[in-house]
Amino acid sequence: MAAFAAAPALSARAFFAKSSVRAKKTSVRAQARAALKVEAKKKSVGDLKKADLEGKTVFVRCDLNVPLDKDLKITDDTRIRAAIPTLEYLVENGAKVLVTSHLGRPKDGPEDKFRLTPVGARLSELLSCSVSKVDDCVGDVVKDAVGGMANGSVCLLENVRFYKDEEKNGKDFAKQLSEYADLYVNDAFGTAHRAHASTAGVTEFLSPSVAGFLLQKELDYLDGAVSNPDRPFCAIVGGSKVSSKIGVIETLLNKADKVILGGGMIFTFYKALGKDVGSSLVEDDKIDLAKELMAKAEEKGVKLLLPTDVVVADAFAADAKTQTVSVDAIPDGWMGLDIGPDSVKEFQKELNECKSVIWNGPMGVFEMDAFAKGTFAIADTLANLDGITIIGGGDSVAAVEKAGLADKMSHISTGGGASLELLEGKVLPGVDALDEA
Ligand SMILES: Nc1ncnc2c1ncn2[C@@H]1O[C@H](COP(=O)(O)OP(=O)(O)OP(=O)(O)O)[C@@H](O)[C@H]1O
Ligand SMILES: O=C(O)[C@H](O)COP(=O)(O)O
């Protein structure tokens, strides 16, 4: 069992103090309303007090699936920091905390590049207590580790995906995972859309099974605040393809006052409107759907906004020739890779009238400087908005972070696929399996 040196703590209170900087613009009313809605549904780790936790072994599923470079150094520890409030709460209340996660997508059992060792080292820097790490997540290794744990200590188990039965949600494997624990906390929002043994199956064997603080916070914002938004409420949907965002656009058309579209998907809408789009990305089999979505917006009285000008390029390349044109004048052979300055101005005007905004998907190919202006301008507008701003995971989070504006948003989701599924209105198995409050 490897032991990591304990380091200064980031207590649950300190974390929330920090996140309240990020959430500074969130109205107390919206927070309270969202919290009530979710807490009314699932039991929370906050419902467990010292008497429930002291000396108990708690199996905590986190999503510590962080990016590593070729030297196995963590390049973004956001998900580890986001897991701290729950872990610190359990430590403060004298639990023996078994932390589990997946890392990457190992296909054939244990592989060194997918070990959680770097994550353990970072956890130990962030937590106030001693953190150990073992090289398995089931069996005698775990039994021995638990036997040696003091109250208020943390042991990180090895990557659960080293076992195929994790993703198959194997019942025997779920039982083995739960063998040495008394109760279960799921704080892995980023993996809550997966019905795996460690995210769902274990709940059959551990009671109570409750939501961690991060999971709750994500649900509060992405579900609570979107279901009962402060109005006017605007949804911005971008990204490459309409096909990956159909569910999100449809759901948000039922909830938002305005929907702004950007990214590669807009060209399918322009084609549906009979415009020439040059060699821009188009999904021909989604043209009818685009027409339906525009008709639905009109029927519901939702303002559906498409850019009026775009930055086009003669190739999909950082050093391509570019020009800004009206969407009615896209030259043959050129492709649209960003929204233009007139559209940015129009979108800014619309956004500045809003009290809450949710954003999923970039406005252009923000990875290349020549096509990043639209995305960064929208990020900047949200950063300065007097209202709730929620960034719904995936590439939009990467864009906001690249712009250095993450701290200025009300909420940045730690889940890509999970946030998308939640916004589509789907039930997340990792949430569904938890005890009712
Ligand atoms: N006009 C465009 N043409 C082609 N690609 C584009 C265009 N605008 C944006 N993109 C690309 O879309 C990608 C993001 O699309 P995606 O649908 O994956 O968005 P996302 O929702 O942010 O990510 P995720 O689905 O992981 O949450 C970016 O890599 C960006 O470069
Ligand atoms: O990074 C993610 O989106 C989550 O950790 C889930 O990972 P997965 O897509 O491999 O299940």
Short mmCIF file of C-alpha atoms and ligand atoms in Angstrom, two decimals:
data_model
loop_
_atom_site.label_atom_id
_atom_site.label_comp_id
_atom_site.label_asym_id
_atom_site.label_seq_id
_atom_site.Cartn_x
_atom_site.Cartn_y
_atom_site.Cartn_z
CA MET A 1 0.00 0.00 0.00
CA ALA A 2 1.56 3.30 -1.05
CA ALA A 3 1.17 6.19 1.37
CA PHE A 4 1.23 9.80 0.30
CA ALA A 5 2.26 12.59 2.65
CA ALA A 6 -0.62 14.61 4.05
CA ALA A 7 -0.75 18.22 2.95
CA PRO A 8 -2.68 21.39 3.82
CA ALA A 9 -6.38 20.83 3.58
CA LEU A 10 -8.89 22.44 1.31
CA SER A 11 -11.84 21.95 3.61
CA ALA A 12 -15.39 21.57 2.38
CA ARG A 13 -16.06 25.05 3.72
CA ALA A 14 -13.04 26.51 1.92
CA PHE A 15 -14.05 24.83 -1.32
CA PHE A 16 -17.54 26.24 -1.15
CA ALA A 17 -16.09 29.64 -0.25
CA LYS A 18 -14.03 29.38 -3.44
CA SER A 19 -16.87 28.17 -5.54
CA SER A 20 -19.02 30.96 -4.20
CA VAL A 21 -16.63 33.34 -5.99
CA ARG A 22 -17.53 31.51 -9.18
CA ALA A 23 -21.18 31.49 -8.18
CA LYS A 24 -21.15 35.12 -7.14
CA LYS A 25 -23.74 36.07 -9.68
CA THR A 26 -26.14 33.29 -8.83
CA SER A 27 -29.18 34.63 -7.06
CA VAL A 28 -29.82 33.22 -3.61
CA ARG A 29 -33.36 32.49 -4.73
CA ALA A 30 -32.21 30.38 -7.69
CA GLN A 31 -29.72 28.46 -5.58
CA ALA A 32 -32.23 27.74 -2.84
CA ARG A 33 -34.91 26.75 -5.29
CA ALA A 34 -32.59 24.44 -7.24
CA ALA A 35 -31.20 22.88 -4.08
CA LEU A 36 -34.65 22.23 -2.68
CA LYS A 37 -35.78 20.59 -5.89
CA VAL A 38 -32.90 18.12 -5.99
CA GLU A 39 -32.59 17.49 -2.28
CA ALA A 40 -36.26 16.64 -2.27
CA LYS A 41 -35.44 13.84 -4.68
CA LYS A 42 -32.26 12.06 -3.57
CA LYS A 43 -30.67 11.55 -0.19
CA SER A 44 -27.50 13.59 0.25
CA VAL A 45 -24.20 12.93 1.99
CA GLY A 46 -25.02 16.07 3.96
CA ASP A 47 -27.93 14.16 5.55
CA LEU A 48 -25.39 11.81 7.14
CA LYS A 49 -24.04 13.12 10.43
CA LYS A 50 -21.09 12.12 12.64
CA ALA A 51 -23.13 9.37 14.32
CA ASP A 52 -23.84 7.83 10.89
CA LEU A 53 -20.26 8.12 9.65
CA GLU A 54 -17.75 7.76 12.46
CA GLY A 55 -15.81 4.50 12.12
CA LYS A 56 -17.87 3.48 9.07
CA THR A 57 -16.24 2.47 5.79
CA VAL A 58 -17.69 4.57 3.01
CA PHE A 59 -17.35 3.56 -0.65
CA VAL A 60 -17.17 6.80 -2.66
CA ARG A 61 -17.38 6.73 -6.46
CA CYS A 62 -15.72 9.84 -7.88
CA ASP A 63 -14.95 10.76 -11.47
CA LEU A 64 -11.20 11.29 -11.25
CA ASN A 65 -10.81 10.67 -14.97
CA VAL A 66 -8.34 13.52 -15.54
CA PRO A 67 -6.14 14.16 -18.56
CA LEU A 68 -2.51 12.97 -18.24
CA ASP A 69 0.44 13.87 -20.47
CA LYS A 70 2.92 11.32 -21.85
CA ASP A 71 4.91 11.45 -18.60
CA LEU A 72 1.70 10.64 -16.68
CA LYS A 73 1.51 14.16 -15.23
CA ILE A 74 -1.98 15.55 -14.63
CA THR A 75 -2.66 18.42 -17.03
CA ASP A 76 -6.00 19.49 -15.51
CA ASP A 77 -6.93 18.59 -11.93
CA THR A 78 -10.40 20.20 -11.97
CA ARG A 79 -12.19 16.91 -11.35
CA ILE A 80 -9.93 16.05 -8.40
CA ARG A 81 -10.51 19.45 -6.79
CA ALA A 82 -14.24 19.11 -7.38
CA ALA A 83 -14.24 15.82 -5.43
CA ILE A 84 -12.67 17.37 -2.32
CA PRO A 85 -15.77 18.77 -0.50
CA THR A 86 -17.40 15.34 -0.20
CA LEU A 87 -14.17 13.59 0.78
CA GLU A 88 -13.30 16.27 3.31
CA TYR A 89 -16.79 16.07 4.83
CA LEU A 90 -16.46 12.31 5.29
CA VAL A 91 -12.96 12.68 6.76
CA GLU A 92 -14.09 15.43 9.15
CA ASN A 93 -16.86 13.12 10.35
CA GLY A 94 -14.49 10.24 11.10
CA ALA A 95 -15.31 7.88 8.22
CA LYS A 96 -12.83 5.47 6.61
CA VAL A 97 -13.07 6.60 3.02
CA LEU A 98 -12.53 4.24 0.10
CA VAL A 99 -12.32 6.30 -3.08
CA THR A 100 -12.87 4.69 -6.42
CA SER A 101 -12.82 5.94 -10.01
CA HIS A 102 -12.11 4.99 -13.58
CA LEU A 103 -9.32 6.54 -15.63
CA GLY A 104 -9.50 6.37 -19.41
CA ARG A 105 -10.84 3.37 -21.24
CA PRO A 106 -8.53 0.40 -20.56
CA LYS A 107 -9.54 -2.54 -22.71
CA ASP A 108 -7.49 -5.50 -21.43
CA GLY A 109 -7.08 -5.33 -17.68
CA PRO A 110 -4.37 -3.44 -15.78
CA GLU A 111 -2.10 -1.12 -17.76
CA ASP A 112 0.35 1.24 -16.08
CA LYS A 113 -0.76 4.27 -18.10
CA PHE A 114 -4.28 3.91 -16.68
CA ARG A 115 -3.25 3.54 -13.02
CA LEU A 116 -4.63 6.07 -10.57
CA THR A 117 -1.24 6.63 -8.90
CA PRO A 118 -0.81 10.28 -10.06
CA VAL A 119 -4.37 10.98 -8.92
CA GLY A 120 -3.56 9.60 -5.45
CA ALA A 121 -0.57 11.90 -5.16
CA ARG A 122 -2.68 14.95 -6.09
CA LEU A 123 -5.49 13.90 -3.73
CA SER A 124 -2.98 13.73 -0.94
CA GLU A 125 -1.84 17.30 -1.65
CA LEU A 126 -5.43 18.54 -1.51
CA LEU A 127 -6.76 16.63 1.50
CA SER A 128 -5.98 17.21 5.16
CA CYS A 129 -5.63 13.56 6.08
CA SER A 130 -3.36 10.69 5.18
CA VAL A 131 -4.10 9.17 1.76
CA SER A 132 -2.99 5.69 0.78
CA LYS A 133 -3.37 3.92 -2.55
CA VAL A 134 -3.73 0.23 -3.32
CA ASP A 135 -3.23 -1.58 -6.62
CA ASP A 136 -6.63 -3.24 -6.83
CA CYS A 137 -10.24 -2.31 -6.21
CA VAL A 138 -11.53 -5.67 -4.92
CA GLY A 139 -10.31 -8.64 -2.88
CA ASP A 140 -7.80 -9.14 -0.08
CA VAL A 141 -5.78 -6.06 -0.94
CA VAL A 142 -8.81 -3.92 -0.14
CA LYS A 143 -9.71 -6.02 2.92
CA ASP A 144 -6.19 -5.51 4.35
CA ALA A 145 -6.23 -1.81 3.51
CA VAL A 146 -9.54 -1.29 5.30
CA GLY A 147 -8.24 -3.28 8.29
CA GLY A 148 -5.35 -0.83 8.62
CA MET A 149 -7.30 2.40 8.17
CA ALA A 150 -7.80 4.90 10.96
CA ASN A 151 -11.02 6.88 11.27
CA GLY A 152 -10.82 9.99 9.10
CA SER A 153 -8.40 8.56 6.53
CA VAL A 154 -8.64 7.97 2.80
CA CYS A 155 -7.58 5.04 0.63
CA LEU A 156 -7.70 5.32 -3.15
CA LEU A 157 -8.51 2.05 -4.91
CA GLU A 158 -7.20 1.16 -8.37
CA ASN A 159 -9.00 1.89 -11.66
CA VAL A 160 -12.34 0.02 -11.60
CA ARG A 161 -12.20 -0.41 -15.38
CA PHE A 162 -9.32 -2.87 -15.02
CA TYR A 163 -12.22 -5.32 -14.60
CA LYS A 164 -14.48 -5.89 -17.62
CA ASP A 165 -17.47 -6.45 -15.34
CA GLU A 166 -17.36 -2.81 -14.25
CA GLU A 167 -18.81 -1.59 -17.55
CA LYS A 168 -21.08 -4.63 -17.82
CA ASN A 169 -22.49 -3.73 -14.41
CA GLY A 170 -21.80 -7.32 -13.32
CA LYS A 171 -23.68 -8.21 -10.16
CA ASP A 172 -20.88 -10.33 -8.67
CA PHE A 173 -18.38 -7.58 -9.35
CA ALA A 174 -20.65 -4.98 -7.75
CA LYS A 175 -20.91 -7.26 -4.70
CA GLN A 176 -17.11 -7.60 -4.53
CA LEU A 177 -16.68 -3.82 -4.77
CA SER A 178 -19.06 -3.32 -1.88
CA GLU A 179 -17.68 -6.17 0.27
CA TYR A 180 -15.69 -4.14 2.81
CA ALA A 181 -17.84 -0.99 2.89
CA ASP A 182 -20.86 0.01 4.97
CA LEU A 183 -22.41 2.70 2.82
CA TYR A 184 -22.17 4.35 -0.59
CA VAL A 185 -21.71 7.88 -1.87
CA ASN A 186 -21.86 8.66 -5.57
CA ASP A 187 -20.08 11.90 -6.43
CA ALA A 188 -19.10 10.93 -9.98
CA PHE A 189 -21.27 13.30 -11.99
CA GLY A 190 -19.11 12.87 -15.10
CA THR A 191 -19.91 9.14 -15.13
CA ALA A 192 -23.48 9.30 -13.82
CA HIS A 193 -24.81 8.60 -17.34
CA ARG A 194 -23.17 5.15 -17.22
CA ALA A 195 -24.96 2.19 -15.61
CA HIS A 196 -21.78 0.56 -14.34
CA ALA A 197 -21.06 -1.62 -11.30
CA SER A 198 -19.42 1.20 -9.32
CA THR A 199 -21.95 3.88 -10.38
CA ALA A 200 -25.18 1.90 -10.09
CA GLY A 201 -24.78 -1.85 -9.31
CA VAL A 202 -23.23 -1.36 -5.85
CA THR A 203 -26.35 0.37 -4.57
CA GLU A 204 -27.99 -3.05 -4.37
CA PHE A 205 -25.49 -4.03 -1.69
CA LEU A 206 -24.86 -0.81 0.23
CA SER A 207 -27.33 1.19 2.25
CA PRO A 208 -27.75 4.05 2.45
CA SER A 209 -26.65 5.05 -1.06
CA VAL A 210 -26.49 8.83 -1.26
CA ALA A 211 -25.46 11.69 -3.54
CA GLY A 212 -22.19 13.54 -2.93
CA PHE A 213 -21.95 17.34 -2.88
CA LEU A 214 -20.58 17.62 -6.43
CA LEU A 215 -23.27 15.41 -7.90
CA GLN A 216 -25.89 17.48 -6.12
CA LYS A 217 -24.40 20.77 -7.26
CA GLU A 218 -24.32 19.63 -10.89
CA LEU A 219 -27.95 18.53 -10.68
CA ASP A 220 -28.91 21.78 -8.96
CA TYR A 221 -27.54 23.80 -11.85
CA LEU A 222 -28.04 21.64 -14.91
CA ASP A 223 -31.41 20.22 -13.94
CA GLY A 224 -32.79 22.56 -11.28
CA ALA A 225 -31.79 25.90 -12.75
CA VAL A 226 -32.79 24.83 -16.27
CA SER A 227 -36.18 23.49 -15.17
CA ASN A 228 -37.02 26.66 -13.25
CA PRO A 229 -34.77 29.30 -14.76
CA ASP A 230 -34.59 32.97 -13.90
CA ARG A 231 -36.11 34.59 -17.00
CA PRO A 232 -35.42 35.63 -19.65
CA PHE A 233 -33.54 32.36 -20.09
CA CYS A 234 -31.30 31.81 -23.12
CA ALA A 235 -29.72 28.57 -24.31
CA ILE A 236 -26.69 28.73 -26.58
CA VAL A 237 -26.06 25.54 -28.51
CA GLY A 238 -23.03 25.12 -30.75
CA GLY A 239 -20.55 22.43 -31.67
CA SER A 240 -19.95 20.54 -34.82
CA LYS A 241 -23.10 18.62 -35.67
CA VAL A 242 -26.86 18.96 -35.37
CA SER A 243 -27.12 15.19 -34.97
CA SER A 244 -25.28 15.21 -31.61
CA LYS A 245 -27.40 18.07 -30.27
CA ILE A 246 -30.94 17.25 -31.46
CA GLY A 247 -32.13 16.12 -28.03
CA VAL A 248 -30.61 19.16 -26.34
CA ILE A 249 -32.11 21.65 -28.80
CA GLU A 250 -35.53 20.01 -28.58
CA THR A 251 -35.53 20.01 -24.77
CA LEU A 252 -34.27 23.56 -24.53
CA LEU A 253 -36.89 24.80 -27.01
CA ASN A 254 -39.42 23.72 -24.38
CA LYS A 255 -37.70 25.67 -21.62
CA ALA A 256 -35.85 28.68 -23.01
CA ASP A 257 -37.11 32.09 -24.12
CA LYS A 258 -34.33 32.35 -26.69
CA VAL A 259 -32.08 29.77 -28.34
CA ILE A 260 -28.87 30.92 -30.04
CA LEU A 261 -27.26 28.52 -32.50
CA GLY A 262 -23.62 28.56 -33.58
CA GLY A 263 -20.83 26.21 -34.64
CA GLY A 264 -20.84 23.84 -37.57
CA MET A 265 -24.49 22.89 -37.12
CA ILE A 266 -25.78 26.24 -38.41
CA PHE A 267 -25.01 25.32 -42.01
CA THR A 268 -27.58 22.53 -41.97
CA PHE A 269 -30.12 25.18 -40.89
CA TYR A 270 -29.01 27.59 -43.65
CA LYS A 271 -29.34 24.83 -46.21
CA ALA A 272 -32.83 24.13 -44.85
CA LEU A 273 -33.54 27.83 -45.49
CA GLY A 274 -32.39 27.44 -49.10
CA LYS A 275 -29.04 29.22 -48.72
CA ASP A 276 -25.77 28.25 -50.42
CA VAL A 277 -23.25 27.17 -47.79
CA GLY A 278 -20.17 26.48 -49.94
CA SER A 279 -18.18 23.58 -48.54
CA SER A 280 -19.29 24.14 -44.93
CA LEU A 281 -20.20 21.16 -42.75
CA VAL A 282 -23.74 20.03 -43.61
CA GLU A 283 -25.71 16.97 -42.56
CA ASP A 284 -28.05 16.50 -45.50
CA ASP A 285 -30.10 13.89 -43.66
CA LYS A 286 -30.86 16.42 -40.93
CA ILE A 287 -32.21 19.20 -43.16
CA ASP A 288 -35.83 18.21 -42.52
CA LEU A 289 -35.13 18.05 -38.82
CA ALA A 290 -33.66 21.56 -38.92
CA LYS A 291 -36.90 22.73 -40.61
CA GLU A 292 -38.93 21.01 -37.88
CA LEU A 293 -36.88 22.64 -35.13
CA MET A 294 -37.36 26.09 -36.68
CA ALA A 295 -41.10 25.45 -36.99
CA LYS A 296 -41.28 24.25 -33.38
CA ALA A 297 -39.51 27.39 -32.16
CA GLU A 298 -42.00 29.55 -34.02
CA GLU A 299 -44.96 27.58 -32.71
CA LYS A 300 -43.70 27.92 -29.14
CA GLY A 301 -42.84 31.58 -29.46
CA VAL A 302 -39.16 30.89 -28.76
CA LYS A 303 -36.75 33.28 -30.46
CA LEU A 304 -34.38 31.04 -32.47
CA LEU A 305 -31.31 33.06 -33.46
CA LEU A 306 -28.91 32.09 -36.21
CA PRO A 307 -25.78 34.10 -37.07
CA THR A 308 -26.17 36.66 -39.88
CA ASP A 309 -22.49 36.68 -40.87
CA VAL A 310 -19.74 34.08 -40.74
CA VAL A 311 -15.97 33.81 -41.06
CA VAL A 312 -15.25 31.57 -44.03
CA ALA A 313 -11.98 29.90 -45.00
CA ASP A 314 -10.65 28.30 -48.17
CA ALA A 315 -9.48 25.26 -46.17
CA PHE A 316 -9.92 23.66 -42.75
CA ALA A 317 -6.53 24.91 -41.56
CA ALA A 318 -5.10 27.42 -39.09
CA ASP A 319 -3.31 29.30 -41.90
CA ALA A 320 -6.16 29.20 -44.42
CA LYS A 321 -7.25 32.35 -46.30
CA THR A 322 -10.26 33.89 -44.54
CA GLN A 323 -12.96 36.48 -45.12
CA THR A 324 -16.10 37.57 -43.28
CA VAL A 325 -19.28 37.37 -45.32
CA SER A 326 -23.03 37.56 -44.95
CA VAL A 327 -24.68 34.15 -44.63
CA ASP A 328 -26.36 34.99 -47.93
CA ALA A 329 -23.02 35.32 -49.70
CA ILE A 330 -20.89 32.30 -48.77
CA PRO A 331 -18.60 31.79 -51.79
CA ASP A 332 -18.42 28.45 -53.56
CA GLY A 333 -15.72 26.20 -52.14
CA TRP A 334 -15.35 28.19 -48.90
CA MET A 335 -16.37 26.87 -45.51
CA GLY A 336 -17.81 28.66 -42.48
CA LEU A 337 -15.64 28.15 -39.41
CA ASP A 338 -16.77 30.92 -37.03
CA ILE A 339 -19.60 33.36 -36.47
CA GLY A 340 -18.93 36.91 -37.69
CA PRO A 341 -18.72 40.25 -35.79
CA ASP A 342 -22.30 41.38 -36.64
CA SER A 343 -23.65 38.13 -35.20
CA VAL A 344 -21.50 38.54 -32.10
CA LYS A 345 -22.98 42.03 -31.56
CA GLU A 346 -26.52 40.78 -32.05
CA PHE A 347 -25.99 37.80 -29.72
CA GLN A 348 -24.41 40.06 -27.09
CA LYS A 349 -27.46 42.33 -27.17
CA GLU A 350 -29.81 39.37 -26.76
CA LEU A 351 -27.70 37.80 -23.99
CA ASN A 352 -27.40 41.02 -22.03
CA GLU A 353 -31.20 41.05 -21.65
CA CYS A 354 -31.12 37.61 -19.99
CA LYS A 355 -31.15 36.57 -16.34
CA SER A 356 -29.86 33.06 -16.98
CA VAL A 357 -27.92 31.41 -19.78
CA ILE A 358 -26.79 27.87 -20.44
CA TRP A 359 -24.11 27.21 -23.04
CA ASN A 360 -23.23 23.93 -24.72
CA GLY A 361 -20.88 23.78 -27.71
CA PRO A 362 -18.47 26.35 -29.23
CA MET A 363 -19.44 28.96 -31.85
CA GLY A 364 -16.59 28.04 -34.16
CA VAL A 365 -13.38 26.08 -34.51
CA PHE A 366 -11.97 27.77 -31.41
CA GLU A 367 -8.94 25.47 -31.37
CA MET A 368 -7.54 27.63 -34.25
CA ASP A 369 -6.93 31.31 -33.41
CA ALA A 370 -8.38 32.51 -36.72
CA PHE A 371 -11.78 30.99 -35.83
CA ALA A 372 -11.87 31.50 -32.06
CA LYS A 373 -13.13 35.09 -31.87
CA GLY A 374 -16.84 34.27 -31.85
CA THR A 375 -16.51 31.68 -29.09
CA PHE A 376 -14.30 33.92 -26.94
CA ALA A 377 -16.60 36.93 -27.44
CA ILE A 378 -19.56 34.88 -26.20
CA ALA A 379 -17.47 33.61 -23.25
CA ASP A 380 -16.58 37.21 -22.41
CA THR A 381 -20.21 38.31 -22.60
CA LEU A 382 -21.28 35.56 -20.22
CA ALA A 383 -18.41 36.35 -17.85
CA ASN A 384 -19.77 39.88 -17.51
CA LEU A 385 -23.47 39.02 -17.47
CA ASP A 386 -25.57 40.04 -14.49
CA GLY A 387 -27.26 36.65 -14.22
CA ILE A 388 -26.69 32.93 -13.90
CA THR A 389 -24.24 31.45 -16.40
CA ILE A 390 -23.93 27.69 -16.75
CA ILE A 391 -21.36 26.04 -19.00
CA GLY A 392 -22.65 22.60 -19.83
CA GLY A 393 -19.53 20.52 -20.26
CA GLY A 394 -17.37 19.32 -23.12
CA ASP A 395 -15.68 21.69 -25.55
CA SER A 396 -17.45 24.81 -24.28
CA VAL A 397 -15.72 24.27 -20.93
CA ALA A 398 -12.38 23.89 -22.72
CA ALA A 399 -13.10 27.15 -24.59
CA VAL A 400 -14.03 29.06 -21.43
CA GLU A 401 -10.91 27.76 -19.72
CA LYS A 402 -8.75 28.66 -22.71
CA ALA A 403 -10.20 32.18 -22.48
CA GLY A 404 -9.25 32.31 -18.79
CA LEU A 405 -12.85 33.06 -17.80
CA ALA A 406 -13.84 29.89 -15.92
CA ASP A 407 -13.87 31.64 -12.53
CA LYS A 408 -16.36 34.20 -13.80
CA MET A 409 -19.11 31.69 -14.61
CA SER A 410 -21.78 30.59 -12.12
CA HIS A 411 -21.21 26.92 -12.85
CA ILE A 412 -18.85 24.92 -15.01
CA SER A 413 -19.90 21.32 -15.37
CA THR A 414 -17.39 18.51 -14.74
CA GLY A 415 -19.35 16.21 -17.06
CA GLY A 416 -19.36 16.23 -20.88
CA GLY A 417 -21.59 13.31 -21.89
CA ALA A 418 -23.40 13.35 -18.54
CA SER A 419 -24.35 17.03 -18.83
CA LEU A 420 -25.54 16.53 -22.40
CA GLU A 421 -27.77 13.62 -21.37
CA LEU A 422 -29.13 15.56 -18.42
CA LEU A 423 -29.92 18.54 -20.65
CA GLU A 424 -31.69 16.18 -23.04
CA GLY A 425 -33.95 15.29 -20.12
CA LYS A 426 -32.63 11.73 -19.75
CA VAL A 427 -32.53 9.92 -16.43
CA LEU A 428 -28.93 9.33 -15.32
CA PRO A 429 -28.54 5.74 -13.98
CA GLY A 430 -25.97 6.82 -11.38
CA VAL A 431 -28.50 9.26 -9.91
CA ASP A 432 -31.52 7.06 -10.36
CA ALA A 433 -29.96 4.24 -8.30
CA LEU A 434 -29.56 6.41 -5.19
CA ASP A 435 -31.92 6.41 -2.20
CA GLU A 436 -34.88 8.75 -2.19
CA ALA A 437 -34.63 11.51 0.39
N1 LIG B 1 -18.16 25.79 -38.20
C1 LIG B 1 -17.59 24.67 -37.77
N2 LIG B 1 -17.19 23.72 -38.65
C2 LIG B 1 -16.60 22.60 -38.22
N3 LIG B 1 -16.39 22.31 -36.92
C3 LIG B 1 -16.78 23.21 -36.02
C4 LIG B 1 -17.40 24.43 -36.40
N4 LIG B 1 -17.68 25.11 -35.27
C5 LIG B 1 -17.24 24.38 -34.25
N5 LIG B 1 -16.70 23.23 -34.68
C6 LIG B 1 -16.06 22.19 -33.87
O1 LIG B 1 -17.00 21.56 -33.05
C7 LIG B 1 -16.27 20.87 -32.03
C8 LIG B 1 -17.15 20.71 -30.82
O2 LIG B 1 -18.28 20.01 -31.18
P1 LIG B 1 -19.08 19.11 -30.18
O3 LIG B 1 -20.38 18.80 -30.81
O4 LIG B 1 -18.21 17.98 -29.75
O5 LIG B 1 -19.26 20.17 -29.02
P2 LIG B 1 -19.35 20.09 -27.45
O6 LIG B 1 -20.75 19.94 -27.09
O7 LIG B 1 -18.70 21.28 -26.91
O8 LIG B 1 -18.54 18.83 -26.99
P3 LIG B 1 -19.10 17.57 -26.20
O9 LIG B 1 -20.06 16.89 -27.14
O10 LIG B 1 -17.84 16.82 -25.95
O11 LIG B 1 -19.79 18.06 -24.97
C9 LIG B 1 -15.03 21.69 -31.78
O12 LIG B 1 -13.92 20.86 -31.87
C10 LIG B 1 -15.06 22.74 -32.88
O13 LIG B 1 -13.82 22.90 -33.52
O1 LIG B 2 -14.72 11.92 -19.25
C1 LIG B 2 -15.90 11.57 -19.19
O2 LIG B 2 -16.78 12.04 -19.94
C2 LIG B 2 -16.30 10.64 -18.08
O3 LIG B 2 -15.25 10.37 -17.22
C3 LIG B 2 -16.92 9.38 -18.63
O4 LIG B 2 -15.96 8.64 -19.32
P1 LIG B 2 -16.43 7.56 -20.42
O5 LIG B 2 -17.02 8.33 -21.56
O6 LIG B 2 -15.17 6.81 -20.77
O7 LIG B 2 -17.46 6.69 -19.76
#
